[in-house]
Short mmCIF file of N, CA and C in Angstrom, two decimals:
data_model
loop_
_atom_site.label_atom_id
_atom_site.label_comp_id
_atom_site.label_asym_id
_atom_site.label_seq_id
_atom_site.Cartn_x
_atom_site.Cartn_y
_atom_site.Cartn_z
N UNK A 19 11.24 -63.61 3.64
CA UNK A 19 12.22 -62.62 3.31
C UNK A 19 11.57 -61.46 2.55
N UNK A 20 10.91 -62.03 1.39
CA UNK A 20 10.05 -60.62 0.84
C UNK A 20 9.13 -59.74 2.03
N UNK A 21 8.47 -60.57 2.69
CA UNK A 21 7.34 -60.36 3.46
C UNK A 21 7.80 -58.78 4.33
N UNK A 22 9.48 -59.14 5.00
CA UNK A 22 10.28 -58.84 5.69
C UNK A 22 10.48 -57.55 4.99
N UNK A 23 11.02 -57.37 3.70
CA UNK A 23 11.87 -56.35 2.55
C UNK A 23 10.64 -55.01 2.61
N UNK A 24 9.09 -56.03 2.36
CA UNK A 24 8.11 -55.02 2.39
C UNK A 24 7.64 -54.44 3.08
N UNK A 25 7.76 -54.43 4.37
CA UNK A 25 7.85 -54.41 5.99
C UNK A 25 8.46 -53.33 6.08
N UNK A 26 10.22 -53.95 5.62
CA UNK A 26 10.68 -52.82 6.51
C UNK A 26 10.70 -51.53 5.03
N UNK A 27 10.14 -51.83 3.89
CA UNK A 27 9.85 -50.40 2.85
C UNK A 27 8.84 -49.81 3.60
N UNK A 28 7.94 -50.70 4.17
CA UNK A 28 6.27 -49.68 4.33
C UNK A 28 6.71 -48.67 5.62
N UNK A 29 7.93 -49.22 6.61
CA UNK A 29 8.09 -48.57 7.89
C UNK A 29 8.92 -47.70 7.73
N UNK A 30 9.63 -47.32 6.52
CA UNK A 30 10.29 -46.33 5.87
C UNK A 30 9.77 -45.51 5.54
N UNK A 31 8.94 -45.28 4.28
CA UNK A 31 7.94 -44.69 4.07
C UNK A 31 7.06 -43.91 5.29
N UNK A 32 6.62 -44.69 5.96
CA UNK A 32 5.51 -43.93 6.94
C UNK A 32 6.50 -43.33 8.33
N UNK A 33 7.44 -43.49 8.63
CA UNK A 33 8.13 -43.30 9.38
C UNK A 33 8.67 -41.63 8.53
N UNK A 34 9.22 -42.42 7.27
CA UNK A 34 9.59 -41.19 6.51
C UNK A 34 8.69 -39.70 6.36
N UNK A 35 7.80 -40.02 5.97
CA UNK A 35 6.19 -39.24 6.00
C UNK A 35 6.11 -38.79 7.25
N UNK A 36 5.98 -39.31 8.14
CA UNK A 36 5.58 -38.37 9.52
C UNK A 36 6.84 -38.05 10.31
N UNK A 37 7.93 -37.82 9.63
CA UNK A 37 8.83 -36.93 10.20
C UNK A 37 8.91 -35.56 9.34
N UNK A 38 8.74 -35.80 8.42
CA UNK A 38 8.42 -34.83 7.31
C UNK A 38 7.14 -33.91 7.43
N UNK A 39 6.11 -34.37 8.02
CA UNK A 39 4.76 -33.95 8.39
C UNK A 39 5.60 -33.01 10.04
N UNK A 40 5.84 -33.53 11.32
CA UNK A 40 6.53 -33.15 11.85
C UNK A 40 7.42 -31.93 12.02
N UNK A 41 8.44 -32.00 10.67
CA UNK A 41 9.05 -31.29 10.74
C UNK A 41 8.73 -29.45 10.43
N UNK A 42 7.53 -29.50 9.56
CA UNK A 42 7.04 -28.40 9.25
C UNK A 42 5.88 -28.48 9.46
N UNK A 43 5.89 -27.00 10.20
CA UNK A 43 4.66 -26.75 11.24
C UNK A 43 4.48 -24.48 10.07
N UNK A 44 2.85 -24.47 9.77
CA UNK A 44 2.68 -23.75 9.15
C UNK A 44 1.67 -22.94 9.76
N UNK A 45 1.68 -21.36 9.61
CA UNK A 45 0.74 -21.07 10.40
C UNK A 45 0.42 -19.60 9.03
N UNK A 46 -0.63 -18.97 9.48
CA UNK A 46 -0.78 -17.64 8.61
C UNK A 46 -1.53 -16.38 9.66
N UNK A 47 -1.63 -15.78 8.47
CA UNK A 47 -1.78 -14.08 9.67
C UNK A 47 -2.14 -13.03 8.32
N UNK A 48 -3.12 -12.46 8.59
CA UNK A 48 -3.56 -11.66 7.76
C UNK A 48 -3.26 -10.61 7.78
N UNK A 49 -2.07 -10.04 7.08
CA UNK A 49 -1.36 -8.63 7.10
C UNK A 49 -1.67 -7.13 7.30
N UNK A 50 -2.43 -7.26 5.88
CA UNK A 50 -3.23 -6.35 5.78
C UNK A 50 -4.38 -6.02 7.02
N UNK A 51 -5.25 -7.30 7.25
CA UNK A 51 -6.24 -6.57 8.41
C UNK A 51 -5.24 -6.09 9.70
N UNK A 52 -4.36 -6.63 10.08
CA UNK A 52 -2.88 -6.22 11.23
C UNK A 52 -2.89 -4.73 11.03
N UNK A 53 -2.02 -4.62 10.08
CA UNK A 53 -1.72 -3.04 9.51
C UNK A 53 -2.82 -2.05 9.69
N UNK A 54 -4.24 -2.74 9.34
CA UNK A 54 -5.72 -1.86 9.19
C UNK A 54 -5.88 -1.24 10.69
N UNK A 55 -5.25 -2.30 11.88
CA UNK A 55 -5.69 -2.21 12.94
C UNK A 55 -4.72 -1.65 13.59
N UNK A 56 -3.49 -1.41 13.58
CA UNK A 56 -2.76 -1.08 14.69
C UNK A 56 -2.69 0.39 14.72
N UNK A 57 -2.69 1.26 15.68
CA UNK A 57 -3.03 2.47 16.40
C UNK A 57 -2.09 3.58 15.77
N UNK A 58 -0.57 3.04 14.64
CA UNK A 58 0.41 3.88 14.30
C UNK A 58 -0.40 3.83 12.71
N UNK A 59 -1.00 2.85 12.84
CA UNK A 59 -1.30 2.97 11.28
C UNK A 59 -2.54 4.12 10.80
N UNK A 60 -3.58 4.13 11.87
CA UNK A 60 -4.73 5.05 12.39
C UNK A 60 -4.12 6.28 12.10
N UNK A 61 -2.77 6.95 13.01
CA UNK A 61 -2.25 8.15 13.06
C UNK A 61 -1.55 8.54 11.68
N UNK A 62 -0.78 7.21 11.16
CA UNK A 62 -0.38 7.75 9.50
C UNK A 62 -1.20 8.05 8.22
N UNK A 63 -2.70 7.04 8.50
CA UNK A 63 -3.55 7.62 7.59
C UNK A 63 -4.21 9.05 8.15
N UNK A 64 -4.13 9.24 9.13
CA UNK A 64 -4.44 10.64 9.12
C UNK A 64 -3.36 11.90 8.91
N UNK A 65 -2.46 11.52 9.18
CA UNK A 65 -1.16 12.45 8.31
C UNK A 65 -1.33 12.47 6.58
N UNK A 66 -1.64 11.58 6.00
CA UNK A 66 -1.23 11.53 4.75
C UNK A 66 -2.74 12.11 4.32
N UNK A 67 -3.68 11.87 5.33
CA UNK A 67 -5.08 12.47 4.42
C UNK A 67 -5.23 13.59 4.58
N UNK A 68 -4.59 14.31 5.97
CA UNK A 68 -4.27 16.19 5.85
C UNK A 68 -3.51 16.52 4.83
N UNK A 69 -2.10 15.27 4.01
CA UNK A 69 -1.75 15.97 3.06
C UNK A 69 -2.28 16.51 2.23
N UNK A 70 -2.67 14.93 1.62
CA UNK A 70 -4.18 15.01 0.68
C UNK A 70 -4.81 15.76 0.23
N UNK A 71 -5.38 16.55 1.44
CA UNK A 71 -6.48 17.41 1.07
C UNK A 71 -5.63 18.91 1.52
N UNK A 72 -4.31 18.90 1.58
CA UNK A 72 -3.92 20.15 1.23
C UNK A 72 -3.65 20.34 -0.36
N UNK A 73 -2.64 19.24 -1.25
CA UNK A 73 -2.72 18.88 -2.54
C UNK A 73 -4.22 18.88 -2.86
N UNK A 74 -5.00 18.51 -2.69
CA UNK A 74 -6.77 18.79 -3.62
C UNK A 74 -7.26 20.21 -3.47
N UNK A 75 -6.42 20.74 -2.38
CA UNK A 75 -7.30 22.07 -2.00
C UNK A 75 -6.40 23.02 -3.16
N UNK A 76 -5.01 22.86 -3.13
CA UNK A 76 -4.18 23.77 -3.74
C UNK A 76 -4.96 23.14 -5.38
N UNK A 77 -5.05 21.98 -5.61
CA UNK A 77 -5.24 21.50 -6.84
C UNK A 77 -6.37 22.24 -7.53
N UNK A 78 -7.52 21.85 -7.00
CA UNK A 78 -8.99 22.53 -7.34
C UNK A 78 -8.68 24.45 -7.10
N UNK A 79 -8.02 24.85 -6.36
CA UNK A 79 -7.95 26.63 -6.64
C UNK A 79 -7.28 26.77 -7.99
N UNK A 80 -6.15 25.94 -7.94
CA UNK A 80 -5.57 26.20 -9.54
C UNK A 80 -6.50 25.87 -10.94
N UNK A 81 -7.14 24.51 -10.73
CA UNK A 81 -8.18 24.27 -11.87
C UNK A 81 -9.25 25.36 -11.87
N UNK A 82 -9.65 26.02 -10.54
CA UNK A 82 -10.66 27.22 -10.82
C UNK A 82 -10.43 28.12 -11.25
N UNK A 83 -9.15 28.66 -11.07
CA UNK A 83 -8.82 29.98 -12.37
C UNK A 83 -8.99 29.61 -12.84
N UNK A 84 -7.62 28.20 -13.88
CA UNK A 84 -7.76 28.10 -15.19
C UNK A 84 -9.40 28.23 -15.76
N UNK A 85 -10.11 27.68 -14.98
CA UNK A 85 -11.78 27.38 -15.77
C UNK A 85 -11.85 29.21 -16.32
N UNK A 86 -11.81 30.02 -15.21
CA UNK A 86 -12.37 31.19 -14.95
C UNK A 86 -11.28 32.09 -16.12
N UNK A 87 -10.62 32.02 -16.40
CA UNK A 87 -9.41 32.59 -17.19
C UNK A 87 -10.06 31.91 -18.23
N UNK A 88 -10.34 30.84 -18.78
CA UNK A 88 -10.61 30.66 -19.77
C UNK A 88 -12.17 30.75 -20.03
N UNK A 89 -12.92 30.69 -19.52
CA UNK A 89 -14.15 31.56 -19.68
C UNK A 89 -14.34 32.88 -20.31
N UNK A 90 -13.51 33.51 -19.25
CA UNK A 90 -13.23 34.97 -19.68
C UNK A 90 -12.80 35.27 -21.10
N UNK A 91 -11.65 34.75 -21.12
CA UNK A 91 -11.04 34.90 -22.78
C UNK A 91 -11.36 34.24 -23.83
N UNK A 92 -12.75 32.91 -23.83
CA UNK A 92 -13.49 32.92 -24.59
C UNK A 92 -14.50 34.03 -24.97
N UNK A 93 -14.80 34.33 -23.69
CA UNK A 93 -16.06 35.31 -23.72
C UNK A 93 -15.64 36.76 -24.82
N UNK A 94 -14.29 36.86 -24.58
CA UNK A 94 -13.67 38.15 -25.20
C UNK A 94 -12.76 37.58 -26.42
N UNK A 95 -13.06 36.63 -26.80
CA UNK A 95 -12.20 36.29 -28.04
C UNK A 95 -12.45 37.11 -29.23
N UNK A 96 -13.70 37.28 -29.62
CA UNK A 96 -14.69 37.44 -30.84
C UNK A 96 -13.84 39.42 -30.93
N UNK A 97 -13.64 40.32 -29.55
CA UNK A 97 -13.58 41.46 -29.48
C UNK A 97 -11.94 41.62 -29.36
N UNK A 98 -10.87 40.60 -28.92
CA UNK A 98 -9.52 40.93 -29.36
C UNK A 98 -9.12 40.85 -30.43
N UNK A 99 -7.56 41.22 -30.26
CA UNK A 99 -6.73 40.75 -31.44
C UNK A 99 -6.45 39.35 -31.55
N UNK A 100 -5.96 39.20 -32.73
CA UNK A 100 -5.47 37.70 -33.11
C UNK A 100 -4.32 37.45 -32.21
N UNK A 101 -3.13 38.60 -31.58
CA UNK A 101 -2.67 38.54 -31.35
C UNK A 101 -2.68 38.53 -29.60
N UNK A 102 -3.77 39.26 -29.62
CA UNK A 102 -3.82 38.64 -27.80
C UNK A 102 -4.58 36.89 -27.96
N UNK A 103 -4.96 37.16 -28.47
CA UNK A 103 -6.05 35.55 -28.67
C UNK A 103 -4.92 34.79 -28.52
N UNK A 104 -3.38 34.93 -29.52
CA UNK A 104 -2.52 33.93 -29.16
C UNK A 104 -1.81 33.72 -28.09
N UNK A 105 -1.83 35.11 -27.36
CA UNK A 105 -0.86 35.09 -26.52
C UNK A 105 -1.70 34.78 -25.07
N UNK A 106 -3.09 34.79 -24.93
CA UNK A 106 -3.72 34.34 -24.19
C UNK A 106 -3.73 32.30 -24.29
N UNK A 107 -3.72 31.89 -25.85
CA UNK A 107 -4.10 30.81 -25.72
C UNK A 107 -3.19 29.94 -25.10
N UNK A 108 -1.63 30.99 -25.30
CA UNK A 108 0.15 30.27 -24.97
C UNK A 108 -0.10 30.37 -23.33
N UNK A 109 -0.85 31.77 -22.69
CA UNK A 109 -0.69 31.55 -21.56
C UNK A 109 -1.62 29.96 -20.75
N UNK A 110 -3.05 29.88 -21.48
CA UNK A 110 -3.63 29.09 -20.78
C UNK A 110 -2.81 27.50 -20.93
N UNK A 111 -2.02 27.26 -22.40
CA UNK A 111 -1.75 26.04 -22.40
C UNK A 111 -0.65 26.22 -21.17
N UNK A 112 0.07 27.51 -20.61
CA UNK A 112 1.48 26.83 -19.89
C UNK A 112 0.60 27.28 -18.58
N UNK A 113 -0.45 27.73 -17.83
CA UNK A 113 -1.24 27.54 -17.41
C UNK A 113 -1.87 26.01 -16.94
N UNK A 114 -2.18 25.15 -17.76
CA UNK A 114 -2.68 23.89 -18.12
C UNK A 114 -1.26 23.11 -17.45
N UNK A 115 -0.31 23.29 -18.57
CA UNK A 115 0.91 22.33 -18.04
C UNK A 115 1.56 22.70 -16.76
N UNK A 116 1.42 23.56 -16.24
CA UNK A 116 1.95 24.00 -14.48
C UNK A 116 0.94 23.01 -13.79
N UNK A 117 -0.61 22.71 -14.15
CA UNK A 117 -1.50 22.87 -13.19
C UNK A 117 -0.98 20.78 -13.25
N UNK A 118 -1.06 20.20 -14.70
CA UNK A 118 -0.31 18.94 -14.72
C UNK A 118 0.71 18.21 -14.24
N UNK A 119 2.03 19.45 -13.87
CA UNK A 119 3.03 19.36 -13.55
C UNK A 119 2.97 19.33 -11.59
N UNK A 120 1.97 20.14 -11.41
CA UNK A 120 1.54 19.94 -9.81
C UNK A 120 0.74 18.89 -9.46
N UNK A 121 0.27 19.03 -10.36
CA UNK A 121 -0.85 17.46 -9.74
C UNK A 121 0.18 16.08 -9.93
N UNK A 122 1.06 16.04 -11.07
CA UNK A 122 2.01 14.98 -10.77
C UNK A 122 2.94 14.94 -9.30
N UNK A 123 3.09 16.19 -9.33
CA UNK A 123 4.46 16.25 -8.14
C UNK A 123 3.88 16.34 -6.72
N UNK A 124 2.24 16.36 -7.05
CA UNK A 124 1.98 16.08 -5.47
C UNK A 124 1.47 14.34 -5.45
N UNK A 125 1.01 14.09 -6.37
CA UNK A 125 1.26 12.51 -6.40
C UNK A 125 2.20 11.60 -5.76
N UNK A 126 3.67 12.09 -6.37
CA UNK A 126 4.46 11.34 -6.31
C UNK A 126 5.20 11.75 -4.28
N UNK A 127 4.95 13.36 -4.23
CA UNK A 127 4.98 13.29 -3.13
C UNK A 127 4.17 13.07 -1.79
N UNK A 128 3.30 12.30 -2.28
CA UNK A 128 2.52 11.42 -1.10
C UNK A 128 2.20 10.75 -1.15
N UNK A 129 3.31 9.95 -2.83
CA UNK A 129 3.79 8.29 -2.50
C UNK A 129 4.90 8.09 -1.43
N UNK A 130 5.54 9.09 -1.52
CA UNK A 130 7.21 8.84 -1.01
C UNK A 130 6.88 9.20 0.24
N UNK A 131 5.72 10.11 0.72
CA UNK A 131 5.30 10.36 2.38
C UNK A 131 5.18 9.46 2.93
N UNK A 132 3.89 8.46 2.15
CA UNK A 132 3.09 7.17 2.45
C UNK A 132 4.29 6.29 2.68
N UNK A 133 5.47 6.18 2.02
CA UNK A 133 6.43 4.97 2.53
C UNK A 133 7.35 5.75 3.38
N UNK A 134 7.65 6.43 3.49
CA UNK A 134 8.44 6.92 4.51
C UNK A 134 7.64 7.08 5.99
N UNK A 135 6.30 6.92 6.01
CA UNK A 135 4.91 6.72 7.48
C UNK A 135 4.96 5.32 7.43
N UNK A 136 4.67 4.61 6.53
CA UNK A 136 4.37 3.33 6.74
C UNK A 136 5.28 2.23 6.38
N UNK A 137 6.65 2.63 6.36
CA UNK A 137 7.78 1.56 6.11
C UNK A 137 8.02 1.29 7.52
N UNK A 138 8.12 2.19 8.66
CA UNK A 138 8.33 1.84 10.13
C UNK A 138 7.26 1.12 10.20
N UNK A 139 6.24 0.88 10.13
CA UNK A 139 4.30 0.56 11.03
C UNK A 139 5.35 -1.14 10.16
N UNK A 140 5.37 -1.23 9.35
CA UNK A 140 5.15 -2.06 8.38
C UNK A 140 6.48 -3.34 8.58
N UNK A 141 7.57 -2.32 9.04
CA UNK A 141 8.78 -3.47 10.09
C UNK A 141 8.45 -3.38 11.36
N UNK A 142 8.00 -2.99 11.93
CA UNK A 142 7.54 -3.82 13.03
C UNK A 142 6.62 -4.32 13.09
N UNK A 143 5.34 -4.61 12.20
CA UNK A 143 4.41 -5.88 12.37
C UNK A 143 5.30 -6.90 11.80
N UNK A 144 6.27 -6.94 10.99
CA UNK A 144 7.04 -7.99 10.50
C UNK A 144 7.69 -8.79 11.58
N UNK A 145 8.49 -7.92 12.51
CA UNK A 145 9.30 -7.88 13.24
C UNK A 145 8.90 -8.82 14.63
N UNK A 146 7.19 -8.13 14.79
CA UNK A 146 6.09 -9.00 15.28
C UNK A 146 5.87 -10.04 14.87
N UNK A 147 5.61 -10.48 13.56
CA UNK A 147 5.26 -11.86 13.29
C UNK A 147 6.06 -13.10 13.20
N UNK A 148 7.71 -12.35 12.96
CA UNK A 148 8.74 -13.01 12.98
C UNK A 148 8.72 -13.76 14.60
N UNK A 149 8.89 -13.04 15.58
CA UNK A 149 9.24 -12.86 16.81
C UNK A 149 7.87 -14.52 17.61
N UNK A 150 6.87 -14.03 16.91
CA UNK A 150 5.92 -14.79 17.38
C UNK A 150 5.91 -16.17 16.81
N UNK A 151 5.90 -16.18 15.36
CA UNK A 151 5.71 -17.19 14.47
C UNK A 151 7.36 -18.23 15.26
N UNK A 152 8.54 -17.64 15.81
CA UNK A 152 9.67 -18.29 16.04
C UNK A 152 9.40 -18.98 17.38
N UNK A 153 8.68 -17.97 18.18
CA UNK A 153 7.88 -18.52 19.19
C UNK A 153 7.52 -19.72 19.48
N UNK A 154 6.39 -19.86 18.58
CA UNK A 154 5.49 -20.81 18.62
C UNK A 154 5.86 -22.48 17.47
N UNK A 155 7.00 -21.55 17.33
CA UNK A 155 7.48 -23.03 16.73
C UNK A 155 7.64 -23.50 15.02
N UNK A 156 7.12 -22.04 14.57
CA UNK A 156 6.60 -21.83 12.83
C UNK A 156 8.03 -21.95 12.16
N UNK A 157 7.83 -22.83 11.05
CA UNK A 157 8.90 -22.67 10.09
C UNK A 157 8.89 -21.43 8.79
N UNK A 158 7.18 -21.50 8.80
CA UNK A 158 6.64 -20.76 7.94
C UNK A 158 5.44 -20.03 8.31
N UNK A 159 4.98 -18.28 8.53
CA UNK A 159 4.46 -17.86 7.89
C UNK A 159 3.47 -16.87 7.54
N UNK A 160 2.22 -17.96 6.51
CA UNK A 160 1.90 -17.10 5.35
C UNK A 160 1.11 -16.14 5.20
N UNK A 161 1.14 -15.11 4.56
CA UNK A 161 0.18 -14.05 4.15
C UNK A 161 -1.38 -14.66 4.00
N UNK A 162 -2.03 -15.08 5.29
CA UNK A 162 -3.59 -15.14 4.81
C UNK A 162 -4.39 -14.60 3.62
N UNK A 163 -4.12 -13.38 3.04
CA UNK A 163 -4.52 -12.96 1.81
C UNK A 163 -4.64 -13.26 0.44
N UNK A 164 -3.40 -13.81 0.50
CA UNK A 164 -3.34 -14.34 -0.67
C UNK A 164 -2.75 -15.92 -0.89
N UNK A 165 -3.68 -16.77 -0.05
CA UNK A 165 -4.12 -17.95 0.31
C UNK A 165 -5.34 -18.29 -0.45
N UNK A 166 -5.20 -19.43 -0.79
CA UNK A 166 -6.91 -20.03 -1.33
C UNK A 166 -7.14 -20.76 0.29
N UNK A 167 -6.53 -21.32 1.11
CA UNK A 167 -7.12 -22.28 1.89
C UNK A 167 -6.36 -21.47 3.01
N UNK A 168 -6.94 -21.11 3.97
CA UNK A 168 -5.92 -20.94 5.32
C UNK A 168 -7.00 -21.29 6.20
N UNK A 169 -6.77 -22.82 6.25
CA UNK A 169 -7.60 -23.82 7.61
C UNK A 169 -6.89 -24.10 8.55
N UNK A 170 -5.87 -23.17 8.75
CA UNK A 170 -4.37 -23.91 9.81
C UNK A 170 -4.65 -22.87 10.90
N UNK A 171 -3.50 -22.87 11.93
CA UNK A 171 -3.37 -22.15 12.54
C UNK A 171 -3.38 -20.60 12.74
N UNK A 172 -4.01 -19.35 12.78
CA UNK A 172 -3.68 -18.11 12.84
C UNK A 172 -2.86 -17.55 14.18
N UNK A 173 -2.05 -16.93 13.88
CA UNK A 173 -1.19 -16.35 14.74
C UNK A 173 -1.56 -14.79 14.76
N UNK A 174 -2.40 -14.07 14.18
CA UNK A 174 -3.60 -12.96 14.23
C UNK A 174 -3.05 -12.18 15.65
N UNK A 175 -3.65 -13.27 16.77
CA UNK A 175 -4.28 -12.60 17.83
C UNK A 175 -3.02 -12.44 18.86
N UNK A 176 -2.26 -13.51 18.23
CA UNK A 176 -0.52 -13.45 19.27
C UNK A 176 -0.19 -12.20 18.76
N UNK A 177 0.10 -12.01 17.55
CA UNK A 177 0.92 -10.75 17.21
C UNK A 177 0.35 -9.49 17.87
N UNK A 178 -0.84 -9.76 17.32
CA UNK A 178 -1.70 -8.11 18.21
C UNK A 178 -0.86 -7.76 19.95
N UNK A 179 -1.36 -9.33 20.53
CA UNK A 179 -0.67 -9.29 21.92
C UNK A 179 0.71 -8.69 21.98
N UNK A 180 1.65 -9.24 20.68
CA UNK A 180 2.90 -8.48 21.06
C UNK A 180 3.09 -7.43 20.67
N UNK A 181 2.20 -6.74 20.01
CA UNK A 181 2.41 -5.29 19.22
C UNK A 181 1.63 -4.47 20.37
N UNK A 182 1.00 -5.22 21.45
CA UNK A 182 0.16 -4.57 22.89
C UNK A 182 -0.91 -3.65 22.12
N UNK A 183 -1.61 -4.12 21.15
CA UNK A 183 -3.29 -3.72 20.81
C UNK A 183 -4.16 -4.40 20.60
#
């Protein structure tokens, strides 16, 4: 009867265990290299790096006056008035804070470019991995990146196939 009790615990257990093993099936996919590679993502980093370097170009002409403006009105400090001296020094500080105030606002506007280019690229590789990972049978998954171990399955090369690159 014991022999029997322990029998049918051990066929519980292992029965239990490999339905559980079974039931979840895990796979991963490396996002980031996806995104690096697909052909919309190619065309948005080159939109956002013409911004770029329209903001650096406008940026650096503005820092070259200021340099050059303030060169100058060092150079001529010693020969004005106290009173241009101040009214030169009021211009360079609001000078200074315009040139701060642009370099922030082109920042922030080619954060809000960058997600408004790459929020589309970025649902449909999702949209892709969903589509595939349901495919193939995945309950889960994971971001290869930020994995210590991804010895399982990659689903990498399916998604590419369905994104057709």
């Amino acid at each position: 009867m014991k022999q029997i009790k322990t029998l049918l615990i051990a066929a519980v257990m292992f029965f239990g265990a490999s339905t559980m093993n079974a039931q979840t099936k895990v796979a991963h996919i490396d996002v980031q290299d996806l995104l690096a590679k697909m052909p919309e993502m190619t065309s948005a980093k080159a939109q956002l790096d013409k911004l770029s370097k329209t903001f650096d170009t406008e940026y650096g002409t503005m820092v070259t006056e200021y340099q050059t403006k303030m060169k100058k009105y060092e150079g001529e400090a010693t020969t004005t008035t106290e009173a241009i001296n101040e009214t030169r020094a009021k211009e360079m500080q609001d000078m200074g804070q315009r040139i701060q105030q642009y370099r922030d606002s082109a920042q922030k506007q080619l954060q809000e470019k960058e997600q408004e280019i790459v929020k589309p690229i970025m649902d449909k590789a999702k949209a892709a991995i969903i589509k595939v990972g349901k495919a193939k049978g995945y309950q889960y998954v994971m971001d290869s990146a930020s994995l210590i171990l991804a010895d399982g399955p990659s689903i990498f090369e399916d998604v590419k196939k369905e994104l057709k690159f």
